[in-house]
């Protein structure tokens, strides 16, 4: 499957502790197996203590690119958190960007403390819709909780990504890759998370 | 919208050095406490309106409203507030007279009120071994004496009223200074949701007060002055002597001229208009020049009832107060009012300060005090 | 990952001894080596600090083996005294020192350009630009180091260390070298005049090598309008900028991978190509200034050039660079029109974010013992009332400067500086300082740098309270083992260096408390603040929440009694969510009550003790 343009740029964004980095690694590895040249840039460190985390993935058939995506050049946002999905559009969004969003909010400390409000989810999604080409959503965290740990949400998102068919990411590709990252007895649960993600994702239409 | 919560309390009272340390704002919430004789804030509160501000005797005092609330009449008697009668009283028991302050009247009356069931609990002020005054809830009549005696140091008595813990039906009596009495009347007036059982406070005995000291600097000075000896008792002798007598262990007596302790008088006492606790049921203080007797101002029906019943039960003995003493008391009280107004004027707080008085009353106080003084 | 590539390069070069102290963005280098150490039969260590780590690696080199150390920019500061002697004494076996800078201080207390050390020490400096290069250049660096008899510096930055890219693996050299230190030839920097001269000669040889290096590359037309001289990941940004601007045929890119000493001839050859020269690098104008020096020296040959870069304000003087900064600079210089997206979109998106997206203030994790510690510090200082000074240090607990830690901490500089400053403040009472002095120090920080300062404090009788926040982890950098955790980098059990025993042996008065017991901790801190007789150490011992959760899950099951919760009313005003601010607590504006967020709460139970209504209930699990 040829990508729409070269490089094709993905941003995985979320809050520290959501498994953002692992998701980008798995995704990157899956695409490398498919013969792509992948460059990933990550921003973490102190940002893990409740701050926003971003991974930039450059997918190319020819070359390595800058680990940071240039302004306005993102093609797909995988938002592990709704407000973070919106946030990256300020610098990297454009009318053609596509969005895959986990709808479960993670409240910043200031919202929990009552110093600021967290916006209504529907308002955020509608706004994102006006700033993008297509939007898909699912509550990946809830699925993760059902499977026993909210951290599964990042695998659920990869499953969802596989379902919306923007990249060649099939179930077998995931299974091959995940086996390299996890002990054998954990693979089964991750496969279930992947499958649940594939089922649950839906296009968000106004 | 103007803040009427902790933020305003801090900017209008605490930072302006007007806190009387009455305790009305303490233990209502986790943020305000007393610690080692100081007002202590643990965290900020951003509520637009709060009880701490509403109850404070140094925020928004409208004497007219308060007098209507307590007496059902206008605030007009500028000398000593409204009253029915003024008497000279002392406790009948010589023990009580010896152990308690002056004539033992307050102790006797509170003990009586508890015994007879007028009240089920009393909020009094006790001193720790380190002379720190704190509020205590006393339910047993024979424990009253543990709170006897004057401290001259401001203590957050009302914190104990807020804290309790109280049982649902208990009637409460409180002995307080004029600012504490004022705070309690504000509590009654405030529409804010209560946790303090102010509606069950059925008896308020107010003490005469001219000033109070700030604990920490005063004690530091005193300990130094008595060269570290352990302090047992403090007593301010009446005029003309006017000494602070400090009795330390080994019964040694130290004489400290009052001028030396004036620096430790709380700033806020300078703007206090109330010498005789004008809002209480009964007000109790010394009789100038006569040892062993107290002046008692009877202000409400309840106060009158308690005093007469106590007398009938031979707990206390009363006499008419000599006219001359009454006159002196009146003058002294009015003088304190005048000083307060003048100090408020100095601070630029006569118009927009905590005390709301009509121009007419302000004028009367200032001129009549002058007349009386001359 | 870039760091993994460096580790791989070292393995391919046959490294046998690797040592480091964790520091973002360098930690994964020794981190990944520690995972394969047993398999490869090499020695990998998490050292107590970067100076010791460098010395450990150097010992290998002195014995003829190959050694590697890695650190963040601050680590090089700590190791520098040794480095400034090592350059003169020289080394034997290949020795590579990797320093990973953190431009923009994304996870550092400061920003620094470590490359200047190379010029100061006069040591070879390599700057890889891609993940593949990081691997290959590290491999080469060992050979270069061995040939020159000098340690070789490799400089990386966040955008390389934490970037991932395709890389081809090379063959692994199994180094069968037997170590031996030739005692007939002492390795010392003296006599300095001679060794310093010798160093210069070595660097001349190095320069010759650099002139031939295949890692220095020119790409572009023969006569470009603009020559961009760049190094590090800046190269990727420049390439992408030219792609987006469509300016490839107008611009030449000279990528330097060997940036000290400068390959002068190679540079001169390419500098002649254009009249305008733009330098793209981060953080300081290192390359820019050094090349300008060279040009001034050889001005006769070059003629007049227009130098652009940081001095001309085309690039910022602080912080990291990115493709957009570089694009804008080149766009300006070439006067090339470029709009990455419609301005209107950009405005709409920015507006939407500022209106709708609340910012994420950094905070402690749910169940973090530091939150409980700072809560007690806050209360104790309020009770004390003398405006106590809290001196901070480096670790997760650095967040004590922010609202997350109730803004208690007032200074934070280098490792161990908290107790260092406390030493000084603790002597100012004689001049009239009435403020009590308190310092906070983590367990890993303690081993790294605090011990000498503590010895000094005890000996010189400084008066302060030291809180050692012992969460049994080097948490901020990723839970690398340290002298208090009981395991080594290679997974072996190790007998813990007991902090309490150490402090007692120093002669300090020591107490140990559980910070989750906020009442007791507050009272203890308050009491200790009243004491004026020298140093007091209070060890607040409680496992890091992230460590505890992996093993045990919750200590308590916590819930909020919805009836008793007073919420926003006078009498509480959301003390748990507004002030305590644990992310495990959520405020429900609809019900007006606090809730426990089960997905986040780790069951430490501390919030139950701060609720004025006792509405938060904890049950032992």
mmCIF file of C-alpha atoms in Angstrom, chain B residues 39-214:
data_model
loop_
_atom_site.group_PDB
_atom_site.id
_atom_site.type_symbol
_atom_site.label_atom_id
_atom_site.label_comp_id
_atom_site.label_asym_id
_atom_site.label_seq_id
_atom_site.Cartn_x
_atom_site.Cartn_y
_atom_site.Cartn_z
ATOM 1 C CA UNK B 39 -3.481 33.303 64.153
ATOM 2 C CA UNK B 40 -2.340 30.663 61.684
ATOM 3 C CA UNK B 41 -3.397 30.147 58.096
ATOM 4 C CA UNK B 42 -2.429 26.799 56.590
ATOM 5 C CA UNK B 43 -3.741 27.285 53.058
ATOM 6 C CA UNK B 44 -5.484 29.865 50.896
ATOM 7 C CA UNK B 45 -9.222 29.842 50.380
ATOM 8 C CA UNK B 46 -10.829 31.450 47.369
ATOM 9 C CA UNK B 47 -14.465 31.344 48.429
ATOM 10 C CA UNK B 48 -16.278 34.571 47.655
ATOM 11 C CA UNK B 49 -18.079 34.479 50.969
ATOM 12 C CA UNK B 50 -17.190 32.733 54.204
ATOM 13 C CA UNK B 51 -18.000 32.533 57.874
ATOM 14 C CA UNK B 52 -14.536 33.659 58.897
ATOM 15 C CA UNK B 53 -15.194 37.073 57.399
ATOM 16 C CA UNK B 54 -18.823 37.182 58.534
ATOM 17 C CA UNK B 55 -18.080 36.369 62.179
ATOM 18 C CA UNK B 56 -14.995 38.554 62.597
ATOM 19 C CA UNK B 57 -15.518 41.460 65.021
ATOM 20 C CA UNK B 58 -13.310 43.622 62.871
ATOM 21 C CA UNK B 59 -15.244 43.312 59.657
ATOM 22 C CA UNK B 60 -18.470 45.221 59.032
ATOM 23 C CA UNK B 61 -19.766 46.041 62.453
ATOM 24 C CA UNK B 62 -23.076 47.831 62.319
ATOM 25 C CA UNK B 63 -23.853 48.711 65.917
ATOM 26 C CA UNK B 64 -27.406 49.709 65.067
ATOM 27 C CA UNK B 65 -28.249 46.313 63.550
ATOM 28 C CA UNK B 66 -26.571 44.474 66.376
ATOM 29 C CA UNK B 67 -28.387 46.364 69.073
ATOM 30 C CA UNK B 68 -31.701 45.799 67.368
ATOM 31 C CA UNK B 69 -30.864 42.088 67.264
ATOM 32 C CA UNK B 70 -29.920 41.811 70.921
ATOM 33 C CA UNK B 71 -32.111 44.395 72.590
ATOM 34 C CA UNK B 72 -34.769 45.242 70.045
ATOM 35 C CA UNK B 73 -33.810 48.882 70.412
ATOM 36 C CA UNK B 74 -31.697 51.484 68.689
ATOM 37 C CA UNK B 75 -28.084 52.061 69.609
ATOM 38 C CA UNK B 76 -28.276 55.353 71.461
ATOM 39 C CA UNK B 77 -26.611 55.081 74.854
ATOM 40 C CA UNK B 78 -23.182 56.003 73.747
ATOM 41 C CA UNK B 79 -21.608 55.854 77.197
ATOM 42 C CA UNK B 80 -21.977 52.189 78.055
ATOM 43 C CA UNK B 81 -24.623 50.811 75.713
ATOM 44 C CA UNK B 82 -28.058 49.665 76.854
ATOM 45 C CA UNK B 83 -28.618 48.300 80.328
ATOM 46 C CA UNK B 84 -31.283 47.815 82.959
ATOM 47 C CA UNK B 85 -29.251 48.253 86.086
ATOM 48 C CA UNK B 86 -25.719 48.520 87.383
ATOM 49 C CA UNK B 87 -24.783 46.866 90.676
ATOM 50 C CA UNK B 88 -21.828 46.054 92.851
ATOM 51 C CA UNK B 89 -21.541 42.297 93.337
ATOM 52 C CA UNK B 90 -19.299 39.691 94.892
ATOM 53 C CA UNK B 91 -19.273 35.914 95.288
ATOM 54 C CA UNK B 92 -20.522 34.763 98.659
ATOM 55 C CA UNK B 93 -17.965 32.002 99.034
ATOM 56 C CA UNK B 94 -14.654 33.316 100.370
ATOM 57 C CA UNK B 95 -12.820 30.447 98.657
ATOM 58 C CA UNK B 96 -14.176 31.513 95.329
ATOM 59 C CA UNK B 97 -13.255 35.102 95.998
ATOM 60 C CA UNK B 98 -9.724 34.098 96.845
ATOM 61 C CA UNK B 99 -9.129 31.691 93.986
ATOM 62 C CA UNK B 100 -10.834 33.544 91.212
ATOM 63 C CA UNK B 101 -10.285 36.973 89.786
ATOM 64 C CA UNK B 102 -11.260 40.022 91.789
ATOM 65 C CA UNK B 103 -14.566 39.098 93.423
ATOM 66 C CA UNK B 104 -15.183 35.670 91.914
ATOM 67 C CA UNK B 105 -18.483 36.830 90.422
ATOM 68 C CA UNK B 106 -18.086 35.309 86.949
ATOM 69 C CA UNK B 107 -16.970 31.958 88.354
ATOM 70 C CA UNK B 108 -19.818 31.926 90.848
ATOM 71 C CA UNK B 109 -22.449 32.779 88.251
ATOM 72 C CA UNK B 110 -21.221 30.237 85.713
ATOM 73 C CA UNK B 111 -20.992 27.543 88.343
ATOM 74 C CA UNK B 112 -24.519 28.358 89.388
ATOM 75 C CA UNK B 113 -25.811 28.384 85.836
ATOM 76 C CA UNK B 114 -24.305 24.940 85.204
ATOM 77 C CA UNK B 115 -25.574 23.497 88.469
ATOM 78 C CA UNK B 116 -29.097 24.750 87.962
ATOM 79 C CA UNK B 117 -29.211 23.643 84.375
ATOM 80 C CA UNK B 118 -29.554 27.074 82.794
ATOM 81 C CA UNK B 119 -26.701 25.874 80.688
ATOM 82 C CA UNK B 120 -25.216 22.410 80.062
ATOM 83 C CA UNK B 121 -21.790 23.569 78.985
ATOM 84 C CA UNK B 122 -19.656 26.646 79.492
ATOM 85 C CA UNK B 123 -17.021 28.031 77.133
ATOM 86 C CA UNK B 124 -14.346 29.595 79.297
ATOM 87 C CA UNK B 125 -10.719 30.602 78.972
ATOM 88 C CA UNK B 126 -8.014 28.534 80.591
ATOM 89 C CA UNK B 127 -4.320 29.133 80.717
ATOM 90 C CA UNK B 128 -1.773 26.464 79.909
ATOM 91 C CA UNK B 129 1.201 26.087 82.239
ATOM 92 C CA UNK B 130 2.977 28.369 79.792
ATOM 93 C CA UNK B 131 0.281 31.042 80.261
ATOM 94 C CA UNK B 132 -1.174 30.574 76.829
ATOM 95 C CA UNK B 133 -4.928 31.293 77.050
ATOM 96 C CA UNK B 134 -7.109 28.786 75.213
ATOM 97 C CA UNK B 135 -10.819 28.163 75.063
ATOM 98 C CA UNK B 136 -12.206 25.228 77.048
ATOM 99 C CA UNK B 137 -15.571 23.585 77.234
ATOM 100 C CA UNK B 138 -16.489 22.910 80.873
ATOM 101 C CA UNK B 139 -19.479 20.751 81.760
ATOM 102 C CA UNK B 140 -18.848 20.062 85.416
ATOM 103 C CA UNK B 141 -19.479 22.880 87.909
ATOM 104 C CA UNK B 142 -16.482 21.994 90.050
ATOM 105 C CA UNK B 143 -14.169 22.425 87.076
ATOM 106 C CA UNK B 144 -15.058 26.093 86.654
ATOM 107 C CA UNK B 145 -12.239 27.257 88.866
ATOM 108 C CA UNK B 146 -9.658 25.762 86.511
ATOM 109 C CA UNK B 147 -10.554 28.617 84.196
ATOM 110 C CA UNK B 148 -10.633 31.350 86.766
ATOM 111 C CA UNK B 149 -8.329 34.318 86.689
ATOM 112 C CA UNK B 150 -7.422 36.928 84.177
ATOM 113 C CA UNK B 151 -4.659 36.494 81.700
ATOM 114 C CA UNK B 152 -4.286 39.969 80.145
ATOM 115 C CA UNK B 153 -3.271 38.107 77.031
ATOM 116 C CA UNK B 154 -5.703 37.682 74.134
ATOM 117 C CA UNK B 155 -6.804 34.110 73.676
ATOM 118 C CA UNK B 156 -8.976 32.491 70.973
ATOM 119 C CA UNK B 157 -11.766 31.416 73.314
ATOM 120 C CA UNK B 158 -14.374 31.202 70.571
ATOM 121 C CA UNK B 159 -12.347 28.509 68.825
ATOM 122 C CA UNK B 160 -13.623 26.180 71.553
ATOM 123 C CA UNK B 161 -17.188 27.258 70.832
ATOM 124 C CA UNK B 162 -16.674 26.367 67.174
ATOM 125 C CA UNK B 163 -14.924 23.128 67.925
ATOM 126 C CA UNK B 164 -17.110 21.686 70.689
ATOM 127 C CA UNK B 165 -17.800 18.877 70.272
ATOM 128 C CA UNK B 166 -21.390 19.610 71.227
ATOM 129 C CA UNK B 167 -24.351 17.354 71.846
ATOM 130 C CA UNK B 168 -27.556 18.231 70.054
ATOM 131 C CA UNK B 169 -29.556 19.696 72.883
ATOM 132 C CA UNK B 170 -26.873 21.366 75.006
ATOM 133 C CA UNK B 171 -27.411 24.924 76.097
ATOM 134 C CA UNK B 172 -24.227 26.912 76.205
ATOM 135 C CA UNK B 173 -22.888 29.785 78.271
ATOM 136 C CA UNK B 174 -19.857 31.802 77.220
ATOM 137 C CA UNK B 175 -17.615 34.205 79.092
ATOM 138 C CA UNK B 176 -15.844 36.542 76.733
ATOM 139 C CA UNK B 177 -14.202 39.872 76.131
ATOM 140 C CA UNK B 178 -16.101 42.611 74.287
ATOM 141 C CA UNK B 179 -14.697 41.567 70.886
ATOM 142 C CA UNK B 180 -15.608 37.952 71.519
ATOM 143 C CA UNK B 181 -19.131 38.950 72.522
ATOM 144 C CA UNK B 182 -19.402 41.079 69.402
ATOM 145 C CA UNK B 183 -18.277 38.125 67.267
ATOM 146 C CA UNK B 184 -20.938 35.892 68.828
ATOM 147 C CA UNK B 185 -23.685 38.390 68.051
ATOM 148 C CA UNK B 186 -22.432 38.553 64.463
ATOM 149 C CA UNK B 187 -22.581 34.780 64.345
ATOM 150 C CA UNK B 188 -26.259 34.944 65.282
ATOM 151 C CA UNK B 189 -26.951 37.468 62.604
ATOM 152 C CA UNK B 190 -25.099 35.721 59.811
ATOM 153 C CA UNK B 191 -27.307 33.825 57.343
ATOM 154 C CA UNK B 192 -24.413 31.580 56.298
ATOM 155 C CA UNK B 193 -24.828 27.891 56.999
ATOM 156 C CA UNK B 194 -23.665 27.148 60.539
ATOM 157 C CA UNK B 195 -21.720 24.459 62.230
ATOM 158 C CA UNK B 196 -21.367 26.484 65.441
ATOM 159 C CA UNK B 197 -24.408 26.068 67.742
ATOM 160 C CA UNK B 198 -24.711 29.811 68.314
ATOM 161 C CA UNK B 199 -28.486 29.501 68.546
ATOM 162 C CA UNK B 200 -27.974 27.430 71.688
ATOM 163 C CA UNK B 201 -25.722 30.005 73.344
ATOM 164 C CA UNK B 202 -28.212 31.193 75.932
ATOM 165 C CA UNK B 203 -26.005 33.099 78.321
ATOM 166 C CA UNK B 204 -23.216 35.522 77.496
ATOM 167 C CA UNK B 205 -21.206 37.126 80.261
ATOM 168 C CA UNK B 206 -18.959 39.844 78.936
ATOM 169 C CA UNK B 207 -15.874 41.144 80.704
ATOM 170 C CA UNK B 208 -14.741 44.734 80.902
ATOM 171 C CA UNK B 209 -11.630 45.216 78.835
ATOM 172 C CA UNK B 210 -9.321 48.106 78.043
ATOM 173 C CA UNK B 211 -6.658 46.189 76.170
ATOM 174 C CA UNK B 212 -5.127 42.739 75.670
ATOM 175 C CA UNK B 213 -1.552 41.647 75.081
ATOM 176 C CA UNK B 214 -0.060 39.591 72.263
#
